[in-house]
Each structure stands twice: as C-alpha cells, then as structure tokens.
Coordinates of N, CA and C in Angstrom, one line a residue:
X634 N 23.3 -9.1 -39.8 CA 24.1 -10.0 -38.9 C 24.5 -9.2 -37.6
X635 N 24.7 -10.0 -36.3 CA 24.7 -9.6 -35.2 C 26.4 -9.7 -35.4
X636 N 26.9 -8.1 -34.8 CA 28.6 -7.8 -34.8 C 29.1 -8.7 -33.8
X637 N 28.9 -9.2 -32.8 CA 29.8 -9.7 -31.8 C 28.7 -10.6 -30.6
X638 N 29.4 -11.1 -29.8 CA 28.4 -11.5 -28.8 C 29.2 -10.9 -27.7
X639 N 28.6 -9.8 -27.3 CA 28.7 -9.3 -25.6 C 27.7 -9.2 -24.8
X640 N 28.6 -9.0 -23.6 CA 27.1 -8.8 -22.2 C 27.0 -7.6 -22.1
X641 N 25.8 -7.0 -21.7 CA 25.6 -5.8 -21.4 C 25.4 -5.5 -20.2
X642 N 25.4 -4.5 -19.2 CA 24.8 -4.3 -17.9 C 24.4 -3.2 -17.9
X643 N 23.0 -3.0 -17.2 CA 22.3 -1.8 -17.5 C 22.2 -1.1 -16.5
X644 N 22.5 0.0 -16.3 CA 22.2 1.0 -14.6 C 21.1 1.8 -15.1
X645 N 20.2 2.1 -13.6 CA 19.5 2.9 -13.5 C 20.7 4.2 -13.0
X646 N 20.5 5.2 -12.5 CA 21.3 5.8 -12.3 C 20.8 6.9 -10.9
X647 N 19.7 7.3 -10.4 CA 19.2 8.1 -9.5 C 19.1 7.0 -8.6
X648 N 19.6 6.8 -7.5 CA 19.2 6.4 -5.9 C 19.5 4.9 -6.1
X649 N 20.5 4.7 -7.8 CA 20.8 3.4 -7.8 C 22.4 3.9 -8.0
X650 N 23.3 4.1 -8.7 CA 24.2 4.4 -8.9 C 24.9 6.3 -7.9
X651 N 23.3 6.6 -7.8 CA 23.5 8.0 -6.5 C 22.9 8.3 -5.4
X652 N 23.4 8.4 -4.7 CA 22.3 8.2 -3.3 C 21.6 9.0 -3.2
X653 N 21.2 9.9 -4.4 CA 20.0 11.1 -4.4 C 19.4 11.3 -5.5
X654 N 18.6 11.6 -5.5 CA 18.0 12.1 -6.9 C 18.7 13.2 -7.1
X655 N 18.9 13.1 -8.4 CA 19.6 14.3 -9.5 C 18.5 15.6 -10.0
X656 N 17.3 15.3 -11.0 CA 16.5 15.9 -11.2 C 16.2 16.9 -10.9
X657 N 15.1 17.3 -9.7 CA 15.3 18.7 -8.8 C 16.1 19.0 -8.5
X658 N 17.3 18.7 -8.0 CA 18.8 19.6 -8.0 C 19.0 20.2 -9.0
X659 N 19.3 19.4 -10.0 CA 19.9 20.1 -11.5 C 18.4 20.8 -11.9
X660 N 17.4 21.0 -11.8 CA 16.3 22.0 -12.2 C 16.7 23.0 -11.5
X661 N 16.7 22.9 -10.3 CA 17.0 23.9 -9.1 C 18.2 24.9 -9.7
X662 N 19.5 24.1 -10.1 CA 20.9 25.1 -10.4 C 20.5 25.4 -11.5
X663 N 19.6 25.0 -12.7 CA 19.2 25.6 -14.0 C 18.1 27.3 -13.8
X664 N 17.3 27.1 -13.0 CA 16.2 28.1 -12.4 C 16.2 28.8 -11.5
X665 N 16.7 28.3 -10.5 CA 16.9 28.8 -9.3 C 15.2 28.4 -8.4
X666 N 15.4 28.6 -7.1 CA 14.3 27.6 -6.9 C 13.0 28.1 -6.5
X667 N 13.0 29.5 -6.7 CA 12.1 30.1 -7.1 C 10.8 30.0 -8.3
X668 N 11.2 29.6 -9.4 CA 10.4 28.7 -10.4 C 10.2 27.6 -10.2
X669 N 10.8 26.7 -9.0 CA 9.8 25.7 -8.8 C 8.9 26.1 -8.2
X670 N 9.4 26.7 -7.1 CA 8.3 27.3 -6.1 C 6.7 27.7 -6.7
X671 N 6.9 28.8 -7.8 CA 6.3 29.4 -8.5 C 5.2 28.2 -9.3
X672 N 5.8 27.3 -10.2 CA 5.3 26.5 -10.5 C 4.3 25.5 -9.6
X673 N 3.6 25.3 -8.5 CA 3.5 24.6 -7.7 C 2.7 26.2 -7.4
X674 N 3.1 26.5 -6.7 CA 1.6 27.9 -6.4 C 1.0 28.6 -7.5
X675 N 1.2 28.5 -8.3 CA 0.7 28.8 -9.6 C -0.8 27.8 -10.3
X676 N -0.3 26.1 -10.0 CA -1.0 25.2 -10.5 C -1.1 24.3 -9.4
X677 N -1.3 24.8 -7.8 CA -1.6 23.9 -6.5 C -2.3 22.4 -7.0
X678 N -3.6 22.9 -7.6 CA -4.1 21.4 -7.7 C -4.2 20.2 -9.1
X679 N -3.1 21.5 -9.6 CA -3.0 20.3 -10.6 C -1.6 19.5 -10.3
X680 N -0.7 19.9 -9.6 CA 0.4 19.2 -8.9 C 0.1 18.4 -8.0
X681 N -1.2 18.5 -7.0 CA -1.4 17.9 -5.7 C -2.1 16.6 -6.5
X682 N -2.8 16.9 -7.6 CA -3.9 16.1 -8.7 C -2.5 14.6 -9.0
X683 N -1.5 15.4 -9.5 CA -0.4 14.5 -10.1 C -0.1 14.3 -9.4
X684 N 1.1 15.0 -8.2 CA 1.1 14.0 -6.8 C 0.2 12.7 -6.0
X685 N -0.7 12.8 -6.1 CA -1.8 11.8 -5.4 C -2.2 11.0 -6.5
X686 N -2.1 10.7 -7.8 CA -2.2 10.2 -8.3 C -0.8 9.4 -9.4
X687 N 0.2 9.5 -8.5 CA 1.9 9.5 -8.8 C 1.6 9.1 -10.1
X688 N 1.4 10.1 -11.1 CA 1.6 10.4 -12.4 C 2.9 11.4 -12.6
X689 N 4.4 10.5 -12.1 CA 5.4 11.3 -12.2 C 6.0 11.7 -13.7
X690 N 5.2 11.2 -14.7 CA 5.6 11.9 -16.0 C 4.9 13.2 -16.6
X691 N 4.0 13.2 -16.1 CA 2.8 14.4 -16.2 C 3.7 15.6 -14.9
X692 N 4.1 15.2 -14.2 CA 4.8 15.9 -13.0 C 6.2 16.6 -13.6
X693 N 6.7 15.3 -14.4 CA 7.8 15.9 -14.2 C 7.8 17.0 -15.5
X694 N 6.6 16.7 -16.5 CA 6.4 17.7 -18.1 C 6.2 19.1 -17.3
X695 N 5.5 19.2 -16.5 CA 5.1 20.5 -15.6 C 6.7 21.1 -15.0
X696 N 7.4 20.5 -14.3 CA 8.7 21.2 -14.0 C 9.6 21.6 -15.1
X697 N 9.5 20.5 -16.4 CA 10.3 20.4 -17.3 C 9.9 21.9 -18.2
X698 N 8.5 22.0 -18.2 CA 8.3 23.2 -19.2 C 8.3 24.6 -18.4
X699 N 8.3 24.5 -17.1 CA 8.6 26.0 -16.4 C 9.7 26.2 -16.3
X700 N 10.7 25.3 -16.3 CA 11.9 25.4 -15.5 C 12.7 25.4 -17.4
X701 N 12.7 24.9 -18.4 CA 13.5 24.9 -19.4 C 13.0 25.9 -20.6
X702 N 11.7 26.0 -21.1 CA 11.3 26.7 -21.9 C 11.9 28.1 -22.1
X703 N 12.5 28.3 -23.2 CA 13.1 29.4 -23.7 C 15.0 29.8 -23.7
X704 N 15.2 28.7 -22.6 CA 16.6 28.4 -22.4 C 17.5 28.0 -23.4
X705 N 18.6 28.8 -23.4 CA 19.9 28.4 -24.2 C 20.3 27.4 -24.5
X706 N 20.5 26.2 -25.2 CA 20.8 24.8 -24.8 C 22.1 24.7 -24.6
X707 N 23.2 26.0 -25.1 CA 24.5 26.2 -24.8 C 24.8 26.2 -23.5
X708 N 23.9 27.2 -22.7 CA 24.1 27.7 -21.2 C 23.2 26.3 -20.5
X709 N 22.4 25.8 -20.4 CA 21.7 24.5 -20.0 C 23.1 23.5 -19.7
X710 N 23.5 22.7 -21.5 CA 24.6 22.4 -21.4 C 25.7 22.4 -20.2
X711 N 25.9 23.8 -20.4 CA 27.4 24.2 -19.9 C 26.8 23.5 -18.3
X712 N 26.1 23.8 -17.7 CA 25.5 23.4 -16.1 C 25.5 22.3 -16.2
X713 N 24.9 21.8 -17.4 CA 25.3 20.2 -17.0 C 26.7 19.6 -16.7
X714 N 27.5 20.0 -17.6 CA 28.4 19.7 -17.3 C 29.0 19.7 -15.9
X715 N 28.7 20.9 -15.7 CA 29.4 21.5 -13.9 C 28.7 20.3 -13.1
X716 N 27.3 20.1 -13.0 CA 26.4 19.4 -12.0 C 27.3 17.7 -12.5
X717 N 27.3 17.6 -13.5 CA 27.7 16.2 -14.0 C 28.9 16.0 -12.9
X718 N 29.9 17.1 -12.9 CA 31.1 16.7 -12.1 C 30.9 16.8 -10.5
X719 N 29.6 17.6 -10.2 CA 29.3 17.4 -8.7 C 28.7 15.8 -8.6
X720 N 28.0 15.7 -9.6 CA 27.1 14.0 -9.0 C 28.1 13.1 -8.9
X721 N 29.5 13.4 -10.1 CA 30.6 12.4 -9.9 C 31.4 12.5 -8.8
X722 N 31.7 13.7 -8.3 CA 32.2 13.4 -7.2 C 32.0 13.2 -5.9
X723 N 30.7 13.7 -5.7 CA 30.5 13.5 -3.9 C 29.1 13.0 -4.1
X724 N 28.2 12.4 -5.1 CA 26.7 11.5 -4.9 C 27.0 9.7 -5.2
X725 N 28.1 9.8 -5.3 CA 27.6 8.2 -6.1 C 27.9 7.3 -4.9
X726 N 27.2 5.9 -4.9 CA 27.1 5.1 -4.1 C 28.1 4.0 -4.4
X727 N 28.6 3.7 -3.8 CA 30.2 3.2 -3.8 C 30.0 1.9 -3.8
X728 N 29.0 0.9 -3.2 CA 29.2 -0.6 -3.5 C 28.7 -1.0 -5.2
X729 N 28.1 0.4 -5.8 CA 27.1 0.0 -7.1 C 29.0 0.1 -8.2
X730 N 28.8 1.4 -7.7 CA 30.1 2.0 -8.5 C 31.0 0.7 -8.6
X731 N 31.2 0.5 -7.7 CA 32.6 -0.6 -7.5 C 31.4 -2.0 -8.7
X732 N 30.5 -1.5 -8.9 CA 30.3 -3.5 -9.6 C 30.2 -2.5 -10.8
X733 N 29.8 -1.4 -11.2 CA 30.0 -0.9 -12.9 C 31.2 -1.3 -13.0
X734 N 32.3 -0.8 -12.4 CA 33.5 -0.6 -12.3 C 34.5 -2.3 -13.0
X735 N 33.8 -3.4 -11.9 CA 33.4 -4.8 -12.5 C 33.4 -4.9 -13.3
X736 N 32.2 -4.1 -14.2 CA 31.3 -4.7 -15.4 C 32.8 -4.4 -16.4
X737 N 32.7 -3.1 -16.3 CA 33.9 -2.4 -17.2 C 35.3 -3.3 -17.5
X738 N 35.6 -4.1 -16.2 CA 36.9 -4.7 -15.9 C 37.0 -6.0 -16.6
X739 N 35.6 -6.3 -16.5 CA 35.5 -7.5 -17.4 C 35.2 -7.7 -19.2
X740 N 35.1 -6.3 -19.3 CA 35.0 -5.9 -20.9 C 33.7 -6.0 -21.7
X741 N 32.7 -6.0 -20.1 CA 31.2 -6.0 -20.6 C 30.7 -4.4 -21.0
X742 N 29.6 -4.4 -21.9 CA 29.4 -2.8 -22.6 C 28.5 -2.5 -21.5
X743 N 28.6 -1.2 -20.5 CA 28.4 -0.2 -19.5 C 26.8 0.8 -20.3
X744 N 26.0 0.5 -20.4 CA 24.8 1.8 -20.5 C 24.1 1.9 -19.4
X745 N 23.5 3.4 -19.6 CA 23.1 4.3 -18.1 C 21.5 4.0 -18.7
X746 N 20.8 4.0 -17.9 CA 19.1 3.8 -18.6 C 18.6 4.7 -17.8
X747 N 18.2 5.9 -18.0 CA 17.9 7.0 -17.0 C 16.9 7.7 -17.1
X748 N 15.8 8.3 -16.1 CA 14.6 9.2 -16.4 C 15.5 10.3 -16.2
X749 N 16.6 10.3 -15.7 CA 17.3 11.6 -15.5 C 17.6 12.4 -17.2
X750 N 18.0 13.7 -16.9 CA 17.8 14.3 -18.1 C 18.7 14.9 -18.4
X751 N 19.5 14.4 -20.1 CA 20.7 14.4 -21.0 C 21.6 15.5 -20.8
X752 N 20.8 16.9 -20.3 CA 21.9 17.5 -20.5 C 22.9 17.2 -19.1
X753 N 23.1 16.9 -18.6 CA 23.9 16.2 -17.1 C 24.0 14.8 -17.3
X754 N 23.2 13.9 -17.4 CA 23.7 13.1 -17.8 C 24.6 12.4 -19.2
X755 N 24.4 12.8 -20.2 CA 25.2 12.7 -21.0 C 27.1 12.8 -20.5
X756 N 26.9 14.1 -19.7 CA 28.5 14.6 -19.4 C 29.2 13.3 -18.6
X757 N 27.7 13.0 -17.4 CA 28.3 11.9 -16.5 C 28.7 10.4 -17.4
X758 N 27.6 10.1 -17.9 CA 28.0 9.4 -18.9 C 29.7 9.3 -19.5
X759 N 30.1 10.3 -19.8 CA 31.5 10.3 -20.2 C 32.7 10.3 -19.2
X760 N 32.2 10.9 -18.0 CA 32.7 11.1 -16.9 C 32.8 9.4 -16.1
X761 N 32.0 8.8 -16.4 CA 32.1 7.3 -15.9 C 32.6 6.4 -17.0
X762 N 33.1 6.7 -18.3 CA 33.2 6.2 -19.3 C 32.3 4.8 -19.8
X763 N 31.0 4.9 -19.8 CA 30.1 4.0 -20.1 C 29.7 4.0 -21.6
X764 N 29.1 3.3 -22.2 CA 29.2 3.1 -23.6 C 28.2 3.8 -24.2
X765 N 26.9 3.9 -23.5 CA 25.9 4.3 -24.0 C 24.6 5.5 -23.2
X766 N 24.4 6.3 -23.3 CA 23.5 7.1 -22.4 C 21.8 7.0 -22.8
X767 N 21.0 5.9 -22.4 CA 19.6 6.3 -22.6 C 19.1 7.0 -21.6
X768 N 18.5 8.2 -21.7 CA 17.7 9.1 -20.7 C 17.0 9.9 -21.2
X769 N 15.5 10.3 -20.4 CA 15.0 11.4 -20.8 C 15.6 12.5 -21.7
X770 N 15.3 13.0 -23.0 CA 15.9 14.0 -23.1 C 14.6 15.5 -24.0
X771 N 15.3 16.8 -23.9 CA 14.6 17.4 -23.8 C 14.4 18.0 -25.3
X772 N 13.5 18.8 -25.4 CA 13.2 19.0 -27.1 C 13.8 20.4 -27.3
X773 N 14.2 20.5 -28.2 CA 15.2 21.8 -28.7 C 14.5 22.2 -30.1
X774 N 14.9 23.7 -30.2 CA 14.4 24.0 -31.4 C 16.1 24.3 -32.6
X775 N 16.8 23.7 -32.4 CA 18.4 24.3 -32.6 C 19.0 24.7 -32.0
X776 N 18.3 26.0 -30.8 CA 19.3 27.0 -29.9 C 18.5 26.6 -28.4
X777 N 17.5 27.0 -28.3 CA 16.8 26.6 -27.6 C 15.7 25.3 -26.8
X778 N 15.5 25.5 -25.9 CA 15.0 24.3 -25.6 C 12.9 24.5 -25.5
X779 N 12.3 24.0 -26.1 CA 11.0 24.3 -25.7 C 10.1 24.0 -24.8
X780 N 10.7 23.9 -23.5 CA 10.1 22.9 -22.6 C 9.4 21.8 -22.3
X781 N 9.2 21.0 -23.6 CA 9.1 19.7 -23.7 C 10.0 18.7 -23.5
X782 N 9.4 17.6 -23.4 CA 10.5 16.5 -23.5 C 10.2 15.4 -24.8
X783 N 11.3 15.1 -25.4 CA 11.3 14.9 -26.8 C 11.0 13.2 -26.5
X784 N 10.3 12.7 -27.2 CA 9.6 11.5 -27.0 C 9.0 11.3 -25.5
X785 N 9.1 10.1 -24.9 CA 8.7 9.9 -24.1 C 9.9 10.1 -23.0
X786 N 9.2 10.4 -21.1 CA 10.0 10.2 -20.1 C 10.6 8.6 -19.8
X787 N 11.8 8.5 -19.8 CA 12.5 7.1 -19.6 C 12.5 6.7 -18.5
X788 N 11.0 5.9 -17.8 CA 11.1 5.2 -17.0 C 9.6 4.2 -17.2
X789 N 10.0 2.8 -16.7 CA 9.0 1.9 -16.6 C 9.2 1.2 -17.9
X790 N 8.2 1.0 -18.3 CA 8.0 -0.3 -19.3 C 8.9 1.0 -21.0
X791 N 9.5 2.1 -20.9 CA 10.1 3.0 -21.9 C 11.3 2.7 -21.9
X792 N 12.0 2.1 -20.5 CA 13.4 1.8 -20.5 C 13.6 1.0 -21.0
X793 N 12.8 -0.7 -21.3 CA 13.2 -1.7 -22.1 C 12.9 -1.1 -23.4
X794 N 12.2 -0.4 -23.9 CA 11.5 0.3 -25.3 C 13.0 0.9 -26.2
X795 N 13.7 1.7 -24.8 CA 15.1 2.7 -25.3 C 16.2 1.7 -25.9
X796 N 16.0 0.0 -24.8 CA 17.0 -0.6 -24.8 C 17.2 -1.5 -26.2
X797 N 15.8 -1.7 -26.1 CA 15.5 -2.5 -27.1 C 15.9 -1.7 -28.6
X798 N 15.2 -0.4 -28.4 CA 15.7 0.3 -29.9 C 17.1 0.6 -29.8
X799 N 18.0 0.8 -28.9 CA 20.0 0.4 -28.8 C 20.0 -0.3 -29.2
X800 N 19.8 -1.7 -28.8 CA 20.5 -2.7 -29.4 C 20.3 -3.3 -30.7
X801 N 19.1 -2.4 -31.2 CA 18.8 -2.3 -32.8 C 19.7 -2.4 -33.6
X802 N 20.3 -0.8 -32.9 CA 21.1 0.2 -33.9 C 22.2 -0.2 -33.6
X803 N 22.8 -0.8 -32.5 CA 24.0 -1.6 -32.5 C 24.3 -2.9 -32.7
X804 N 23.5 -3.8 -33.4 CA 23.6 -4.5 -33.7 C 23.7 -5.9 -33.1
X805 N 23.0 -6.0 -31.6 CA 23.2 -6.4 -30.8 C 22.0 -7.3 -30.2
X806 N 21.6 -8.5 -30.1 CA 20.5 -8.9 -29.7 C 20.4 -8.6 -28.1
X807 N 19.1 -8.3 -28.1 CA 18.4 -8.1 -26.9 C 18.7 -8.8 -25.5
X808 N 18.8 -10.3 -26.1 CA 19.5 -11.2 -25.3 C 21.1 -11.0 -24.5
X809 N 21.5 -9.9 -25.6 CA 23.1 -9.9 -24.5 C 23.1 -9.0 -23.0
X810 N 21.9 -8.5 -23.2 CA 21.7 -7.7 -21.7 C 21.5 -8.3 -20.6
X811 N 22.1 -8.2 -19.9 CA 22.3 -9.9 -19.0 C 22.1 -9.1 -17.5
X812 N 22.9 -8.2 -17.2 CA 22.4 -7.6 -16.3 C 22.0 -6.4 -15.8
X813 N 20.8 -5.9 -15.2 CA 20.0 -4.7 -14.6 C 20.3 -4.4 -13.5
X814 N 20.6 -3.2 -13.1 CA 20.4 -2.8 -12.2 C 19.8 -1.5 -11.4
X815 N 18.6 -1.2 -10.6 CA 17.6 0.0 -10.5 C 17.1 -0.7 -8.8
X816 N 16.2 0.6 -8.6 CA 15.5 0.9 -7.4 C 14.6 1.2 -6.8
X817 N 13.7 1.6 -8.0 CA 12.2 1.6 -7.7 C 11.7 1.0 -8.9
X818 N 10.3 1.5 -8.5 CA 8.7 1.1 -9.9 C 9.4 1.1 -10.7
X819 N 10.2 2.5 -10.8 CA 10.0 2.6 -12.7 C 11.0 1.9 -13.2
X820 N 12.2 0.8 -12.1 CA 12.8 -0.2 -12.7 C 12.2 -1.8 -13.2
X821 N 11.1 -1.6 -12.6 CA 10.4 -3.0 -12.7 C 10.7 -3.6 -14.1
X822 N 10.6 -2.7 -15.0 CA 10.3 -3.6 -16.5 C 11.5 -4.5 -17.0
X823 N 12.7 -3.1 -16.6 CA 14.0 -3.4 -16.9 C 15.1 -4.5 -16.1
X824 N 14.4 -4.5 -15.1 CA 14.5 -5.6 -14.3 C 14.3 -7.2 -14.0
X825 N 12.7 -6.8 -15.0 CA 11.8 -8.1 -15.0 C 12.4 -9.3 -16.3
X826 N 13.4 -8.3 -17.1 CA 13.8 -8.9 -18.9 C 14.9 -9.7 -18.8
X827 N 15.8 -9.1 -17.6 CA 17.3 -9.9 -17.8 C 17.3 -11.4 -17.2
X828 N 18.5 -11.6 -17.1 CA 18.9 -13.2 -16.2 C 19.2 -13.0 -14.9
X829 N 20.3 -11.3 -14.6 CA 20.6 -10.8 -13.3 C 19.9 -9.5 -13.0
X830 N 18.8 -9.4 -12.5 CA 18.7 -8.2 -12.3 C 19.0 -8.1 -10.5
X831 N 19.3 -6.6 -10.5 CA 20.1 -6.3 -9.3 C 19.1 -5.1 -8.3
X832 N 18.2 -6.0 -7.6 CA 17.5 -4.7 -6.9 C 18.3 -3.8 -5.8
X833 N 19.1 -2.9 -5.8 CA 19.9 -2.5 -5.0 C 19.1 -1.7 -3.9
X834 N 17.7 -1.3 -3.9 CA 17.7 0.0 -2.7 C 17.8 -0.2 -1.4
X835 N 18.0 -1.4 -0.4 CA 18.5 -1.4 0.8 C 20.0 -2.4 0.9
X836 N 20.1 -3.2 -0.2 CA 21.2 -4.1 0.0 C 22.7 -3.5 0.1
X837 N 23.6 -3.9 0.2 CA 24.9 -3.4 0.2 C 25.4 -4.3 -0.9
X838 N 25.9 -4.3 -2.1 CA 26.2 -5.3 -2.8 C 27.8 -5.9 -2.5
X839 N 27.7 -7.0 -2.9 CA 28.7 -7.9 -2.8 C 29.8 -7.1 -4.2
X840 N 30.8 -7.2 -3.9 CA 32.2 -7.0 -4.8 C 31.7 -7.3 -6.1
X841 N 31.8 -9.3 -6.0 CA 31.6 -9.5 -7.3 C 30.6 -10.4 -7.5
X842 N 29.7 -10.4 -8.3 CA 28.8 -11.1 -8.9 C 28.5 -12.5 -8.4

C-alpha cells in the first residue's frame, strides 16, 4: 500500500539550481588540475573521439578513473563537504532556489536528481535540507574508491530509472512527482514524465507557480 499522497518536485542541480557546473571543479579541488591535464594528453584522441561524439558518460568514466582511483573515501568525503558549502554559498541561482524553497514551504518532498557526484552532493543535499539525493555515485572498495562509477551515470533517460526505483522504496507512486526541473539533454526524460516540468536555462522564474 501506498503511505501517503504527496507531491514531489525534482531538481536537476548543475546550471539548474547552480549557475556552473560543479563536476570539474570538485575533480579539480580532489586532484589538482594537473591530472586532468594529464589525462587528456595522455589519451588526446580518445577524449577528442568522446568529445565529438558527446558521449559525456564515457567522458566523464575517463576523468572519474584518473582523478578518484585509489583515493581515501574519508579524505574525498571530507572535500566534499568543504566544496558542498562553497556551491551553497556563492553558486546557486536564486530565482530556482527561491521555488525549491516554495516547494519546501508548501510541504512538498524536495529530491536533487543529479549526474553530479555524491561525495559533494550528498553534503549539499543536507545543506538544502531536501529529502532525497539521486546522483551519480562512485564505487568504493570499503576505504577506497576504484575509479569507477557504481551503476550507471545519472543523466537522461537514468534519472527517471533513479526516480522511479525511489519512489519504489518509498512507497510512493510515480505519479506524485508532479514537478521537474533541469536544463539540458540530459533533462529531457525527466522532464518529458511530469505534469510541470520547468525548463529553466534562459528564463527567470516566476516566485510562484
């Protein structure tokens, strides 16, 4: 049996909820930006291959395994944290903020749907007090991290996949997700399922709904 009937609203979170992408930043403060560098002159045309063919999940497994493999997931962690409190306080985009803020006010359940990746977002997640964090996340061996990413990258037709297996486990039909909101491709899916979806990348949103 289904626990309740609520609405849900779904954020994307990179260039929808932040006016930047997060991603290479937070690789950048994990590495320093010399391993990206490195990675990218190392495999010129297998990057330029995935670039020109915007296969950004294949792109992003290549940053993800140069940049995390063999890493502490304690010390990873801890950076997320720190970066979590930089994206909250000086990246976020203020007319989106102000309608989560909405969603929250009205007692609708807040999840983040993200290709962005858990160890940062999870923190922000708490840091926005949202209910639920789906996002990329990365594969651990206990202590370490192996530079994989554990299932699939969360974007495109994976973010209704994430949402759909939430509202599984919470008991919640699929139908209460009422409104989306994202800013590119890889929002289309999540966008295409609701009743409100909210293309924000040039508009200025209205207050309230």
């Amino acid at each position: 049996p289904h626990i309740m009937d609520v609405t849900v609203a779904a954020f994307d979170v990179d260039n929808t909820l932040t006016v930047r992408y997060c991603v290479m930043p937070f690789m950048r403060r994990v590495s320093g930006v010399h391993v990206l560098l490195r990675t990218v002159v190392s495999q010129p045309l297998t990057v330029f291959s995935l670039l020109k063919n915007k296969d950004r999940n294949s792109l992003k497994a290549l940053f993800v395994s140069s940049v995390f493999a063999g890493r502490l997931e304690s010390e990873v962690n801890e950076l997320g944290v720190l970066f979590a409190s930089r994206v909250a306080n000086g990246w976020m985009r203020e007319d989106v903020m102000n309608r989560l803020r909405w969603h929250q006010a009205q007692g609708h359940v807040v999840i983040l749907v993200s290709a962005s990746l858990s160890p940062y977002l999870e923190p922000l997640g708490d840091l926005l007090e949202v209910d639920a964090v789906l996002c990329t996340e990365l594969e651990t061996d206990g202590e370490t991290f192996t530079g994989k990413i554990r299932g699939a990258n969360c974007r495109g037709p994976e973010k209704v996949r994430r949402i759909q297996s939430w509202c599984d486990s919470a008991r919640i039909p699929m139908s209460s997700v009422r409104y989306a909101y994202g800013d590119s491709s890889g929002d289309t899916e999540m966008l295409a399922f609701v009743e409100n979806p909210n293309y924000v990348k040039k508009i200025e949103l209205e207050m309230v709904p």
